[in-house]
Amino acid sequence: MLVLSSLFEKKKLSVYLVPIINFFLKILFDFKKTIILLLRTIQYYLL
């Protein structure tokens, strides 16, 4: 019974965690693109 309830808790937790993780991944991805753009711009101005 305890195992079942802990599984349920984990499932509940994952329901909240998945969107948060997706959100952070999206931010990271966007951040990476931004950094690449910035680097290109800096490179362009330096050349």
CSV table of C-alpha atoms in Angstrom, one decimal:
chain,number,residue,atom,x,y,z
A,1,MET,CA,0.0,0.0,0.0
A,2,LEU,CA,2.8,2.4,0.9
A,3,VAL,CA,4.6,1.6,-2.4
A,4,LEU,CA,1.4,2.4,-4.3
A,5,SER,CA,1.0,5.7,-2.6
A,6,SER,CA,4.6,6.7,-3.2
A,7,LEU,CA,4.2,5.7,-6.9
A,8,PHE,CA,1.2,8.0,-7.0
A,9,GLU,CA,3.2,10.8,-5.4
A,10,LYS,CA,5.9,10.3,-8.0
A,11,LYS,CA,3.3,10.4,-10.8
A,12,LYS,CA,1.8,13.6,-9.4
A,13,LEU,CA,5.3,15.1,-9.1
A,14,SER,CA,6.1,14.2,-12.7
A,15,VAL,CA,2.9,15.8,-13.9
A,16,TYR,CA,4.2,19.1,-12.4
A,17,LEU,CA,7.9,18.5,-13.3
A,18,VAL,CA,7.5,17.7,-17.0
A,19,PRO,CA,6.1,21.1,-18.1
A,20,ILE,CA,8.7,22.8,-15.9
A,21,ILE,CA,11.5,20.8,-17.5
A,22,ASN,CA,10.1,21.5,-20.9
A,23,PHE,CA,9.9,25.2,-20.1
A,24,PHE,CA,13.6,25.2,-19.0
A,25,LEU,CA,14.7,23.3,-22.0
A,26,LYS,CA,12.9,25.8,-24.3
A,27,ILE,CA,14.5,28.7,-22.4
A,28,LEU,CA,17.9,27.0,-22.7
A,29,PHE,CA,17.4,26.4,-26.4
A,30,ASP,CA,16.3,30.0,-27.0
A,31,PHE,CA,19.3,31.2,-24.9
A,32,LYS,CA,21.6,29.1,-27.0
A,33,LYS,CA,20.3,30.6,-30.2
A,34,THR,CA,20.6,34.1,-28.8
A,35,ILE,CA,24.2,33.5,-27.8
A,36,ILE,CA,25.0,32.2,-31.3
A,37,LEU,CA,23.4,35.3,-32.8
A,38,LEU,CA,25.3,37.5,-30.4
A,39,LEU,CA,28.6,35.8,-31.2
A,40,ARG,CA,27.9,36.2,-34.9
A,41,THR,CA,27.1,39.8,-34.5
A,42,ILE,CA,30.3,40.4,-32.5
A,43,GLN,CA,32.3,38.5,-35.0
A,44,TYR,CA,30.8,40.5,-37.8
A,45,TYR,CA,31.7,43.8,-36.1
A,46,LEU,CA,35.2,42.7,-35.3
A,47,LEU,CA,36.0,41.7,-38.9
